[in-house]
Each structure stands twice: as structure tokens, then as C-alpha cells.
Coordinates of C-alpha atoms and ligand atoms in Angstrom, one line a residue:
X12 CA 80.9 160.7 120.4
X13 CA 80.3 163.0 118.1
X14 CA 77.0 165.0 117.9
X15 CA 75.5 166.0 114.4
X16 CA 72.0 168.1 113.7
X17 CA 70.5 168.2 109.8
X18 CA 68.4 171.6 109.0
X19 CA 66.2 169.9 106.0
X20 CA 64.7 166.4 105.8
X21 CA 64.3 166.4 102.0
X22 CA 66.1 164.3 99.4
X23 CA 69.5 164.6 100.9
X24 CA 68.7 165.4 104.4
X25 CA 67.3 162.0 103.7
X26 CA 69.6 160.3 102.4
X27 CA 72.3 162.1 104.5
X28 CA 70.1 160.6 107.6
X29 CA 69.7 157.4 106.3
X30 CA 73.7 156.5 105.8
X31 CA 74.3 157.9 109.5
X32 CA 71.7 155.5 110.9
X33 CA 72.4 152.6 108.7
X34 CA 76.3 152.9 108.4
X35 CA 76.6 153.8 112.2
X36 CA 78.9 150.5 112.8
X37 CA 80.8 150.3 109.8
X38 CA 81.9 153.7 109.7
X39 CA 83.0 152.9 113.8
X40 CA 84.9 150.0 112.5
X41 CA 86.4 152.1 109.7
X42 CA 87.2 155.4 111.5
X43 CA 87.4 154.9 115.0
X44 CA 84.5 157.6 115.1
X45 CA 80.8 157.3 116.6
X46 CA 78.7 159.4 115.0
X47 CA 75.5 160.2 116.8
X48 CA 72.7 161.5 114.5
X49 CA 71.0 164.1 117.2
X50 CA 68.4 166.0 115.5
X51 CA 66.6 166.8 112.5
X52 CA 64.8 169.9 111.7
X53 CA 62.6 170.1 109.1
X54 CA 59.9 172.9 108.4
X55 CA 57.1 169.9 108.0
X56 CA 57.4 166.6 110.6
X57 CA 54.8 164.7 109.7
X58 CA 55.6 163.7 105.4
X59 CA 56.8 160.7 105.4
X60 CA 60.0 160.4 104.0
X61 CA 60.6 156.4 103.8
X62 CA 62.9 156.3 106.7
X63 CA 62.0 155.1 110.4
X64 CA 63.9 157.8 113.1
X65 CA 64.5 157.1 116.7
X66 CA 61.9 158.6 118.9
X67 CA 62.4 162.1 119.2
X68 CA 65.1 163.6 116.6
X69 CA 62.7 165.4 114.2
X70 CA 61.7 168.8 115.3
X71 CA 60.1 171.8 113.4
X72 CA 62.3 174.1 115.7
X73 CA 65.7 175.4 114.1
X74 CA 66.8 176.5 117.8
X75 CA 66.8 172.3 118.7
X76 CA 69.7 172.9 116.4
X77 CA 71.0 176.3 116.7
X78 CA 71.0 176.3 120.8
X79 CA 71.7 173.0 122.0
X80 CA 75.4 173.1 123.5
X81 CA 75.9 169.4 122.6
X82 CA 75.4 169.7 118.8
X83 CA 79.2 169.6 117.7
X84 CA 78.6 169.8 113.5
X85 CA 75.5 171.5 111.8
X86 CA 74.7 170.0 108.4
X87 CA 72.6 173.3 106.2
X88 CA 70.3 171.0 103.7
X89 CA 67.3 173.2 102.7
X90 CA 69.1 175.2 100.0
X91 CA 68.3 178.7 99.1
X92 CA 70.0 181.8 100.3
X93 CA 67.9 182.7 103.0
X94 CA 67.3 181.7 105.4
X95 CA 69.9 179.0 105.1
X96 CA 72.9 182.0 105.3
X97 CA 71.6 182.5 108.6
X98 CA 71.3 179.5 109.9
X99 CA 74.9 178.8 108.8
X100 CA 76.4 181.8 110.1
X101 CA 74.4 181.5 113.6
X102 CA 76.0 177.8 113.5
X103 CA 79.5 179.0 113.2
X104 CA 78.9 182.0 115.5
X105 CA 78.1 179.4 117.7
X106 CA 81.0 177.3 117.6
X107 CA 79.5 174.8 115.5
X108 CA 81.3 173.4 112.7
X109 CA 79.1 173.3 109.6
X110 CA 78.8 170.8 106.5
X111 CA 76.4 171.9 103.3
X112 CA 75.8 170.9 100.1
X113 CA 74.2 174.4 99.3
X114 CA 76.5 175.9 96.1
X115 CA 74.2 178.4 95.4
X116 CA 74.7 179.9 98.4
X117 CA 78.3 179.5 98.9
X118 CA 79.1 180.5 95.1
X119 CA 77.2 183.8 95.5
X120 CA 77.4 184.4 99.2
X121 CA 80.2 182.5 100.2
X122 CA 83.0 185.3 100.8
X123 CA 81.2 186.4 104.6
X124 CA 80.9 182.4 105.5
X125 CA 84.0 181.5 104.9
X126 CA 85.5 184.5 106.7
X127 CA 83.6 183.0 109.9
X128 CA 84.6 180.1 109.4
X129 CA 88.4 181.6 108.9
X130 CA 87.7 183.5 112.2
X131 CA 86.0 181.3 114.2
X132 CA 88.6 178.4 113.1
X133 CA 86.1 176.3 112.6
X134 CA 85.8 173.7 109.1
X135 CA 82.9 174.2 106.5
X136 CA 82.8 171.6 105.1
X137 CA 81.2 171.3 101.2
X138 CA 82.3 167.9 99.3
X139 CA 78.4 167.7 98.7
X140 CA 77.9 171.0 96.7
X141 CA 80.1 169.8 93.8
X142 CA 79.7 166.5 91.6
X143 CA 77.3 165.0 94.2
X144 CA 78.9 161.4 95.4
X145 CA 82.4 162.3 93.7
X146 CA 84.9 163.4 96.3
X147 CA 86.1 165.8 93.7
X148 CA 86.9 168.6 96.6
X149 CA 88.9 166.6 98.7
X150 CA 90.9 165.3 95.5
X151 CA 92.0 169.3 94.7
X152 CA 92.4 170.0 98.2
X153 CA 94.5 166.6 99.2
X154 CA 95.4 164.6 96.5
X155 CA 96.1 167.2 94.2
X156 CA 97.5 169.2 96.3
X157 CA 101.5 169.3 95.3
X158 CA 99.7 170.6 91.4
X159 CA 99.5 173.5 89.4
X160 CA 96.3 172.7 88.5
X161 CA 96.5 173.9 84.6
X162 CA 92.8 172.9 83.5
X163 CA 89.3 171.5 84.8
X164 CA 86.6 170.4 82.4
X165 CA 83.0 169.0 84.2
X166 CA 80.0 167.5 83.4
X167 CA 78.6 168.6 86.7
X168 CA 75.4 169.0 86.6
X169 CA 73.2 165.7 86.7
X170 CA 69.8 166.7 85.4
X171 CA 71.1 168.1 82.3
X172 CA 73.2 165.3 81.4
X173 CA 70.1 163.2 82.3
X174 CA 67.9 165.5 80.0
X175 CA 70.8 165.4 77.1
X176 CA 71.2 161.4 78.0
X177 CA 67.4 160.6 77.3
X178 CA 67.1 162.9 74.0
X179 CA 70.3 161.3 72.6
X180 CA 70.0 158.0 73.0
X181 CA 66.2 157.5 73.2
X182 CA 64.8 160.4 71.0
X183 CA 62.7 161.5 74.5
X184 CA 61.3 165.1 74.5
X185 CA 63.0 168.1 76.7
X186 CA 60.3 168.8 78.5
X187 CA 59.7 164.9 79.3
X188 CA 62.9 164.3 80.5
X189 CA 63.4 166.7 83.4
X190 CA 60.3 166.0 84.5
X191 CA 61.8 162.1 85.2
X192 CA 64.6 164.3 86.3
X193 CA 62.8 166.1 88.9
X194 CA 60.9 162.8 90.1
X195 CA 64.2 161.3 90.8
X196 CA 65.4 164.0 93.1
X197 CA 68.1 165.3 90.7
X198 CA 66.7 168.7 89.5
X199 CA 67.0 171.5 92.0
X200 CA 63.8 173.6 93.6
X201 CA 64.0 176.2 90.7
X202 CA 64.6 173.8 87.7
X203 CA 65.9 176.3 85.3
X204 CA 69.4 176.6 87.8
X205 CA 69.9 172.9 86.0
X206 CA 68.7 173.2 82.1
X207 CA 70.0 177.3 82.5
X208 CA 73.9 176.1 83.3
X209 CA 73.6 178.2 86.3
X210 CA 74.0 175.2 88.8
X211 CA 77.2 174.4 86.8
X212 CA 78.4 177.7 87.3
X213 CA 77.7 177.7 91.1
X214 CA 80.1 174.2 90.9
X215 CA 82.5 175.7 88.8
X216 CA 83.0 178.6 91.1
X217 CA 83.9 176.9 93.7
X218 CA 86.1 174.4 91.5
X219 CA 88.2 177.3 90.4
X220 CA 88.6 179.2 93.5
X221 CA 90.0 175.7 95.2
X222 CA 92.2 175.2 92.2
X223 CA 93.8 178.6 91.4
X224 CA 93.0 180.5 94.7
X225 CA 91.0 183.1 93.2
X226 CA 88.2 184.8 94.9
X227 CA 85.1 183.2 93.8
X228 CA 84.0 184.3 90.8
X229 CA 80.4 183.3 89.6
X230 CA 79.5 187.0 88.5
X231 CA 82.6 186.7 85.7
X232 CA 81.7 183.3 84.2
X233 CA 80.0 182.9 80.8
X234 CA 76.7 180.7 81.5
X235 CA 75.1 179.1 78.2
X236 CA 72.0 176.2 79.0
X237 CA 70.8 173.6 77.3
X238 CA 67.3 174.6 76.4
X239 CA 67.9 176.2 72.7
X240 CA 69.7 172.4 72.3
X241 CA 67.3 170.7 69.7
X242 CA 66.7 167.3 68.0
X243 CA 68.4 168.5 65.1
X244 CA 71.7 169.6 66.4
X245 CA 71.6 166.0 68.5
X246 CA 71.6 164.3 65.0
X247 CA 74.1 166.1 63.2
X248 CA 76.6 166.0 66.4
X249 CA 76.2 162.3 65.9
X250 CA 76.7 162.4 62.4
X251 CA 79.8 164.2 62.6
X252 CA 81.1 161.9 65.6
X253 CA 80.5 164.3 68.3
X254 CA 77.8 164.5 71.5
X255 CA 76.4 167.0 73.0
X256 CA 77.4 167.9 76.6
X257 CA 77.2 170.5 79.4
X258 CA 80.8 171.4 80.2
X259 CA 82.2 173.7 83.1
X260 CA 85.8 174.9 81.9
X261 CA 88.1 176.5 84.0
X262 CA 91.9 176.6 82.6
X263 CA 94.6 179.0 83.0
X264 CA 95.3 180.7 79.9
X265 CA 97.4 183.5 78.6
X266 CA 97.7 184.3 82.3
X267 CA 94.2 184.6 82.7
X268 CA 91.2 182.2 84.3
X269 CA 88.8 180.7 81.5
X270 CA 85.9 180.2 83.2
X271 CA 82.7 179.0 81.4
X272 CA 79.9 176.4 81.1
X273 CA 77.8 175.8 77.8
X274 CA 76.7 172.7 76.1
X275 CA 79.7 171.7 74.4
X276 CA 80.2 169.0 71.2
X277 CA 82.9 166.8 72.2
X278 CA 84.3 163.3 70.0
X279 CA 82.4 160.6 70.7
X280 CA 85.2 158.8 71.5
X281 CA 86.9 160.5 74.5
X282 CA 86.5 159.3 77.5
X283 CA 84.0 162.3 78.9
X284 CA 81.8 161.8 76.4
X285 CA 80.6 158.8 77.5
X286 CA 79.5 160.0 80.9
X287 CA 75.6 159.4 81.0
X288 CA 72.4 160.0 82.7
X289 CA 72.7 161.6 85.9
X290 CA 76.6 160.6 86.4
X291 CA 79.2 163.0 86.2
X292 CA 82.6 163.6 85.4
X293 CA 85.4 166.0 86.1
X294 CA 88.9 165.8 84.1
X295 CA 91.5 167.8 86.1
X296 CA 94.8 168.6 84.6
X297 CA 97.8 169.1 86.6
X298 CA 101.4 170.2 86.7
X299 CA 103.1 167.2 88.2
X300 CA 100.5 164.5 87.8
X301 CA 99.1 164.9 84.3
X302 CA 95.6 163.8 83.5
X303 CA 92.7 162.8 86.0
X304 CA 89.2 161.8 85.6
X305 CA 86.5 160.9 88.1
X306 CA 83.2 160.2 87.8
X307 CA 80.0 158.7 89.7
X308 CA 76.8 159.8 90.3
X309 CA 76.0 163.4 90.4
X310 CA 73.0 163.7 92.5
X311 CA 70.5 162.1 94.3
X312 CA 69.4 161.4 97.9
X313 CA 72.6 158.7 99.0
X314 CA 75.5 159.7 96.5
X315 CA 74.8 163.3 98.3
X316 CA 74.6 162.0 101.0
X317 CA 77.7 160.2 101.2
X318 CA 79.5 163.7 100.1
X319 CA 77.9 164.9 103.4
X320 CA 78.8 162.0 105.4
X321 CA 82.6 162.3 104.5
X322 CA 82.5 165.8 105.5
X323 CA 81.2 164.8 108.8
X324 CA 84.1 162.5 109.3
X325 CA 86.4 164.6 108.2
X326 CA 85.7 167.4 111.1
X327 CA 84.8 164.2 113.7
X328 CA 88.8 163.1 112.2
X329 CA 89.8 167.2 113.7
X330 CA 87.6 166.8 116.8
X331 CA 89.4 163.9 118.2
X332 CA 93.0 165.6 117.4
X333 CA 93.5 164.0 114.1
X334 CA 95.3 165.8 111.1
X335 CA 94.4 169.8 110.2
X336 CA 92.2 169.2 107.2
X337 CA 90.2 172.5 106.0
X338 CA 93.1 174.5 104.9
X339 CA 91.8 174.8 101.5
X340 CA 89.7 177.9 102.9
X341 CA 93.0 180.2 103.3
X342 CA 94.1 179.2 100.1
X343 CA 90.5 180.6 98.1
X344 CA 90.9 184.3 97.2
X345 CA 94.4 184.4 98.2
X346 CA 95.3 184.8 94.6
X347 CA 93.5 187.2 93.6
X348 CA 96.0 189.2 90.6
X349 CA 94.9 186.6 88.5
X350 CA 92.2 188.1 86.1
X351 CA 89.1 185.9 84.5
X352 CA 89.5 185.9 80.7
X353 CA 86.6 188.1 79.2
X354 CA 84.4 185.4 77.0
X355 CA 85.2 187.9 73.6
X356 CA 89.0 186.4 73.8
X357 CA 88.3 182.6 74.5
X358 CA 89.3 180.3 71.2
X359 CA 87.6 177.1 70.8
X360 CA 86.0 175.1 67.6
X361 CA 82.6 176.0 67.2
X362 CA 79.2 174.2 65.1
X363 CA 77.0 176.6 63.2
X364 CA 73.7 175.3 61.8
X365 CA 72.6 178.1 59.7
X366 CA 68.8 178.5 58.2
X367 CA 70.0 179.0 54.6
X368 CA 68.0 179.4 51.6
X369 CA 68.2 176.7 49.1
X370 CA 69.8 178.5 46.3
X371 CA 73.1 179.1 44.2
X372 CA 75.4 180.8 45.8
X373 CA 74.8 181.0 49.4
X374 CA 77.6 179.0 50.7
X375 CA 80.1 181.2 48.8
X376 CA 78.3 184.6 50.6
X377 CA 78.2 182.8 54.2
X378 CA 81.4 181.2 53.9
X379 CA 83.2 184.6 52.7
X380 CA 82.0 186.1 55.9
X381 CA 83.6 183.6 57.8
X382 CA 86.5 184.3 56.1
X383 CA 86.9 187.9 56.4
X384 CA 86.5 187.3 59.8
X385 CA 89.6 184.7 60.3
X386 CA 87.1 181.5 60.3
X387 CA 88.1 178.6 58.8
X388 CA 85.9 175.7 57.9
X389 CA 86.9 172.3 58.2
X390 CA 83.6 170.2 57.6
X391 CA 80.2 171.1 55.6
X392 CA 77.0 169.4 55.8
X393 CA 73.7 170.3 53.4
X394 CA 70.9 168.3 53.6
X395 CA 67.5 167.7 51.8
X396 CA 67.1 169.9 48.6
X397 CA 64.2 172.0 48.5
X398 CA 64.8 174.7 46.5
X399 CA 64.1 178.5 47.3
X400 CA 62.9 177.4 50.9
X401 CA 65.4 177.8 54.0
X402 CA 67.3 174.2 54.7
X403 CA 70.0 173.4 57.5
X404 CA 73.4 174.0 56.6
X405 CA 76.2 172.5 58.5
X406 CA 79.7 174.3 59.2
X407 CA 82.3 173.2 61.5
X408 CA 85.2 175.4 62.1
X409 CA 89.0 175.2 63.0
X410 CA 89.7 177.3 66.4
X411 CA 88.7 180.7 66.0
X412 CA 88.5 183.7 68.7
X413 CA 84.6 184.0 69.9
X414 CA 84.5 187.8 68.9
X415 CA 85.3 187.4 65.5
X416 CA 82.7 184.7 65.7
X417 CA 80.1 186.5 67.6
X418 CA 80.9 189.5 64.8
X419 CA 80.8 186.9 62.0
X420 CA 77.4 185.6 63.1
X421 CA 76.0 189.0 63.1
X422 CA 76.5 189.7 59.8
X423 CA 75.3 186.4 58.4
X424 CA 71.8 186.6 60.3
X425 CA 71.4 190.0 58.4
X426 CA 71.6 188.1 55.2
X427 CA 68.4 187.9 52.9
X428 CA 68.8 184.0 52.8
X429 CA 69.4 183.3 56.4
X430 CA 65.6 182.9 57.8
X431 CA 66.2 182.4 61.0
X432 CA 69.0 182.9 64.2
X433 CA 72.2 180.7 63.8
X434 CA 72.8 177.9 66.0
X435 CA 76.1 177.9 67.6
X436 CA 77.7 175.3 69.5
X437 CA 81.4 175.2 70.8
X438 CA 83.1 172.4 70.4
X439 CA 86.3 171.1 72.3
X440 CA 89.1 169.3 70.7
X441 CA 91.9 167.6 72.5
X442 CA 92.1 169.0 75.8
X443 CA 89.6 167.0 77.4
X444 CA 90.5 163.5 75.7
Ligands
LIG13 P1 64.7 169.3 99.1 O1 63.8 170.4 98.7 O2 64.4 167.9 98.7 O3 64.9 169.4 100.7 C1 64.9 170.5 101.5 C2 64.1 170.3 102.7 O4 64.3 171.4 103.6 C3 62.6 170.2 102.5 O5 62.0 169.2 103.3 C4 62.1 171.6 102.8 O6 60.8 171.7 103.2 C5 63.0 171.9 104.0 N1 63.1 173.3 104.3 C6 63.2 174.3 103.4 N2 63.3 175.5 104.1 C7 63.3 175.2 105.4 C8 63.3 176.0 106.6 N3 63.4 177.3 106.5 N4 63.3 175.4 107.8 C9 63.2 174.0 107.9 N5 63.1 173.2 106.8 C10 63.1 173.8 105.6 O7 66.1 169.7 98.6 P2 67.4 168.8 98.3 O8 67.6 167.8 99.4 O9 67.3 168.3 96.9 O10 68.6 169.8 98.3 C11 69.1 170.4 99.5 C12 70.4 171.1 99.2 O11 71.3 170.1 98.7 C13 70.3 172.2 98.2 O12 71.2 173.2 98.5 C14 70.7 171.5 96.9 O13 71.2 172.4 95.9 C15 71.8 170.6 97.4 N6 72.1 169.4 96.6 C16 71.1 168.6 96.1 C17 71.3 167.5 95.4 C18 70.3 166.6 95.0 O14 70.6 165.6 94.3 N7 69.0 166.8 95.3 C19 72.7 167.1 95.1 C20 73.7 168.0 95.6 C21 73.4 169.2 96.3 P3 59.7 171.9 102.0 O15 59.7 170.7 101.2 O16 58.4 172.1 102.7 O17 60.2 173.1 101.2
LIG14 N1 70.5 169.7 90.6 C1 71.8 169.2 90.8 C2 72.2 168.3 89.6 C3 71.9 168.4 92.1 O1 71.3 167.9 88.9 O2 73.4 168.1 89.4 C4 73.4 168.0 92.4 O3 74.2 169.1 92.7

């Protein structure tokens, strides 16, 4: 038998909980393993979280955990940095191996725990801190293993494709919609990690580290939300056969690691595009085995917690003398001559919706700054007429290098007849069909 204790009985402590209690046969008839859900240790033991424990398991004292000899894997599942880094590290210091779900912490503090873990040779396990239910880390790490992995493109973060779900295909307000976001248990504590791109950028860290072995990286990628995305640009997207997403890319380019997340226009045709609501999708490209996609749901209490519970196995699978499985944690930062691409020299496509006067002429000056700055344009939209006030104009672009963009954009918000800042949205062609 193997003995687990969960630090934090909230949405996917719960759901974590709830699988190990439920599931206890099946996953003994599937994996020869017992699983034996010891403790739970939550700061508050008396909120009622829908789920009836076995007398005495919930505790409100983390050394129940931390101290008892017979706890054999720690699950960390009250986020934060502190004090969950502690508790971790005090786990693997004492011989426990640990599971999370806790990106934040591992994408900005994750160098010294998996050094302990290295040290200690113990597994850390984190299937749960990327693309929720999607056992997208066990894929790079197993499947994809005999790759070059040459691209990753995500829509990893579930409230914010929630948010962008609801205001594109039922007009809802921003504000609205991760508020249904947060009562669903998607959005995390601090809400503006979701609509910000920084939880993307957490994911994507770890994503890139496991697929090109450099040392995580979440200081060196460009982070772009979606809270300047409007109505507006929702419409014209659709009316030039694009939607709106928030995409983590990660590819290796010129020698170099693209690594970025922003809301992104992508066809309306490809595949990614129609990934929905809170599900979410990650297209891997590799060497040997071409394209991948997977996708499922992104967040909430059981799809989390079934990330957890695999992790659980997994280590159970080592306790019992089973296959070496957590090599993955050598292979991060053991490339690390391989520089991250500065955002200035990234190419893409890219959406402008520019404030323009209604007046002769004004296409002719904006488009001439595009020019001189090696922009092409491929489409044009104007709409309405109302003469000598500011209206949107539409411009998409062939791929162009983002500082002669950025530089381009400068100039044209100087102009007398823009009236207010340019919208600017990249857009992806063909790579992530
Ligand atoms: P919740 O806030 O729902 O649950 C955290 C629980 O831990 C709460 O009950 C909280 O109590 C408790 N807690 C916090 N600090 C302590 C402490 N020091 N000692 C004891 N208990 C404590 O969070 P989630 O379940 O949503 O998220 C947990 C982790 O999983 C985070 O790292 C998150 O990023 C990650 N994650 C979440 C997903 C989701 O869909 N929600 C999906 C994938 C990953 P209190 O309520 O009083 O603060
Ligand atoms: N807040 C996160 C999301 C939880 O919405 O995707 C899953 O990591």
C-alpha cells in the first residue's frame, strides 16, 4: 500500500481527494496499486467541501503531513509561493516524494526544488500544473521522447479561453465572464495571473524547459493578456475568418527559443481554433513524428485532479520496482547554450485596428509608414463613413519583424489623424494548422 497526504482541500485538493476515494478499486484493478488516501490538511476543517472523508484524515496541522514516517508521496495543493516552497522542500528533505499542480511556484522557483529532488532522488511529479486533465507532460517526457521537439503552440490557460469563448460566441461582457469563470473553479486566487497571460507563461516555462532542455525561463518570455481584447476586434477577426485566442509559443528558430503568449488571431478553420470554453489544446511539432494535438479540459476540480492522480501512480509504479520514470528532471537546464529569441526579432502576421480620421488621404500617409518600415498589407477594412471624426480602420499584414512594427506603430500614433493608441494583434499563419 501506498500512503498519500494532500496539503489543501480546495478545488483540486477536492477533486484530487474525491478520485482517490471513489476510484480506489478500479485504479487496483488497473495498476496493481492500492492507494491509501492518509491525510488531508487544510488551513480551515470545518467548510464543507461536498465530499464525505473517513473519520479522521482532515487535519489543520501540516506536521500530520510533514512528520508522519508512513506518508510515502506529498501532494502541495494550496498554491502560492510561500509557504507551499517550504512545505515542498521539507517533503523532499524528508524523503517524501512530492506531486503539485503549483506552476507558479515551479516556473519561478523551481530551479532549488528540482535540485532536491535531483539530490534526494526522489520524483516531483507536475502533470497537473500544465493543461489541467491533458497528460501533456507525460506525452513530452514519454511519448515524445525519441523527438526534436521543433514547435509547441497552447491554449493553456482555461479561464481565458472561457472569457474569449463567452464574448465570441454569446456577445457576454469581460467582466461577466470571469466572474462565471471564477465560480466554476477555473480562475486562479489572483485572477489577473489568467486574463494577464501570466499563468500561460508559468505553463509555457515548464513546456519549453521539458521540450528543449533549457533552464526555465519565465523572466525571458513576452507576456501579452487578454484585457485590452474588445468587442470590436472580436467582430472584425470574425469577419476576416479569424478568432481570437490566447496562445503560448515556444519553437526553435534561427537557433534561438521563441518563447511567448499573447492573444493571437488564428483561421477559423484550423483545428486550434475551435478549442472552446475552459478546454484546452497543445499542438506539438516534432522531428520524427510530425504533428500532434491534444486537448481536454483545462481546469477544474476532477480533470486536475486526475493530472494529480496519474502522478501518484506514476511514483506508486517506482515504489513497487516498476520502470525509472522522472528522468525528465536531468534533462531541464541541461541545455542551456540555447539563447531565448529577444521579442524585437520575432516575425509573425499582425492586425492593426487604427483610430483614423475620416478623411482623404489618410490611408496613403498610414499605409506609407508601413511601408518604409518593410510592412506589407494584405487586407483592408473601413467601415461606417463619418466624415472628419476618427473611424476604425482595418489592416492586416504579410509577416513582418515586430521591431519594425513596434517602430512603425510609433510613428503612426504621432499622426494628427490617429485619435487614439493602435490595436495590435499577431496573428499566426500555417504553423499551427
Ligand atoms: P483553492 O484556493 O481552491 O484551494 C487551496 C486550498 O488550500 C484552500 O482550501 C486554502 O484555504 C488552502 N490553503 C491555503 N494556504 C494554506 C496553508 N498554508 N495551509 C493549509 N491550507 C492552506 O486552489 P485550487 O485548488 O484552485 O488550486 C490549487 C493549486 O492548483 C494552485 O497551485 C493552482 O494554480 C493549481 N491548479 C488549479 C487548477 C484549477 O482548475 N483550479 C488547475 C490546475 C492547477 P483558504 O481557502 O482558506 O485559502
Ligand atoms: N487558472 C488556471 C486556468 C487553472 O484557468 O487554466 C488551470 O491551470
Amino acid at each position: 500500500m501506498v500512503n498519500v497526504g494532500i496539503i489543501g482541500f480546495g478545488t483540486v485538493g477536492t477533486g484530487t481527494a474525491r478520485i482517490l476515494l471513489q476510484n480506489r478499486e478500479i485504479i487496483r484493478r488497473k495498476s496493481g496499486l492500492d492507494i491509501n488516501l492518509k491525510r488531508i490538511v487544510d488551513r480551515d476543517t470545518e467548510r464543507d467541501r461536498g465530499l464525505d472523508l473517513p473519520e479522521g484524515i482532515l487535519s489543520a496541522r501540516i506536521e500530520d503531513i510533514l512528520e508522519d514516517s508512513d506518508i510515502d508521496i506529498v501532494v502541495e495543493l494550496i498554491g502560492g509561493i510561500h509557504p507551499a516552497r517550504e512545505f515542498i522542500l521539507q517533503a523532499l528533505e524528508s524523503d517524501k516524494h512530492v506531486v503539485t499542480a503549483n506552476k507558479a511556484l515551479l516556473a519561478t522557483e523551481g530551479g532549488e526544488i528540482f535540485e532536491t529532488a535531483r539530490r534526494k532522488n526522489l520524483s516531483l511529479g507536475f502533470e497537473a500544473a500544465v493543461a489541467g486533465g491533458i497528460p501533456i507532460i507525460k506525452a513530452l517526457r514519454e511519448g515524445l521522447a525519441p523527438n526534436n521537439i521543433l514547435s509547441i503552440y497552447g491554449i493553456i490557460n482555461g479561464t481565458s479561453n472561457y472569457i474569449l469563448t463567452r464574448m465570441t460566441g454569446e456577445g457576454m461582457g469581460f467582466s461577466e465572464a470571469l466572474s462565471e469563470a471564477q465560480r466554476l473553479g477555473y480562475a486562479e486566487a489572483d485572477p489577473t495571473f489568467d486574463i494577464e497571460g501570466i499563468d500561460t507563461a508559468h505553463k509555457l516555462t515548464l513546456l519549453a524547459s521539458l521540450a528543449f532542455g533549457i533552464p526555465l525561463s519565465y523572466d525571458k518570455i513576452y507576456i501579452e493578456g487578454i484585457s485590452r481584447i474588445t468587442a470590436q476586434d472580436i467582430d472584425f477577426a470574425r469577419e476576416l475568418g479569424y478568432k481570437i485566442k490566447l496562445l503560448a509559443i515556444t519553437k526553435i528558430s534561427n537557433g534561438k527559443v521563441e518563447m511567448r503568449v499573447h492573444p493571437t488571431m488564428i483561421r477559423e478553420d484550423y483545428l486550434i481554433s475551435k478549442i472552446d470554453g475552459v478546454l484546452n489544446a497543445v499542438y506539438i511539432l516534432g522531428d520524427a513524428v510530425g504533428e500532434t494535438l491534444y486537448y481536454g479540459r483545462g481546469a477544474g476540480d476532477m480533470p486536475t485532479g486526475s493530472a494529480v492522480v496519474s502522478d501518484i501512480l506514476d511514483i506508486a509504479r517506482g515504489l513497487r520496482g516498476g520502470l525509472e520514470t522522472r528522468r525528465e528532471l536531468d534533462f531541464i537546464g541541461s541545455q542551456n547554450d540555447i539563447e531565448v529569441m529577444e521579442i524585437g526579432d520575432v516575425e509573425s502576421m499582425y492586425y492593426f485596428r487604427f483610430s483614423a480620421i475620416d478623411r482623404p488621404g489618410v490611408l496613403s500617409r498610414i499605409s506609407g509608414i508601413l511601408g518604409a518600415n518593410n510592412i506589407s498589407i494584405s487586407s483592408v477594412i473601413q467601415k461606417g463613413r463619418r466624415v472628419g471624426e476618427a473611424v476604425p480602420l482595418v489592416l492586416l499584414t504579410h509577416t513582418a519583424r515586430e521591431r519594425d512594427v513596434r517602430k512603425a506603430i510609433e510613428e503612426i500614433d504621432r499622426l494628427d489623424v490617429v485619435s487614439e493608441e493602435t490595436m495590435m494583434i499577431r496573428v499566426e499563419g500555417e504553423g499551427v494548422q
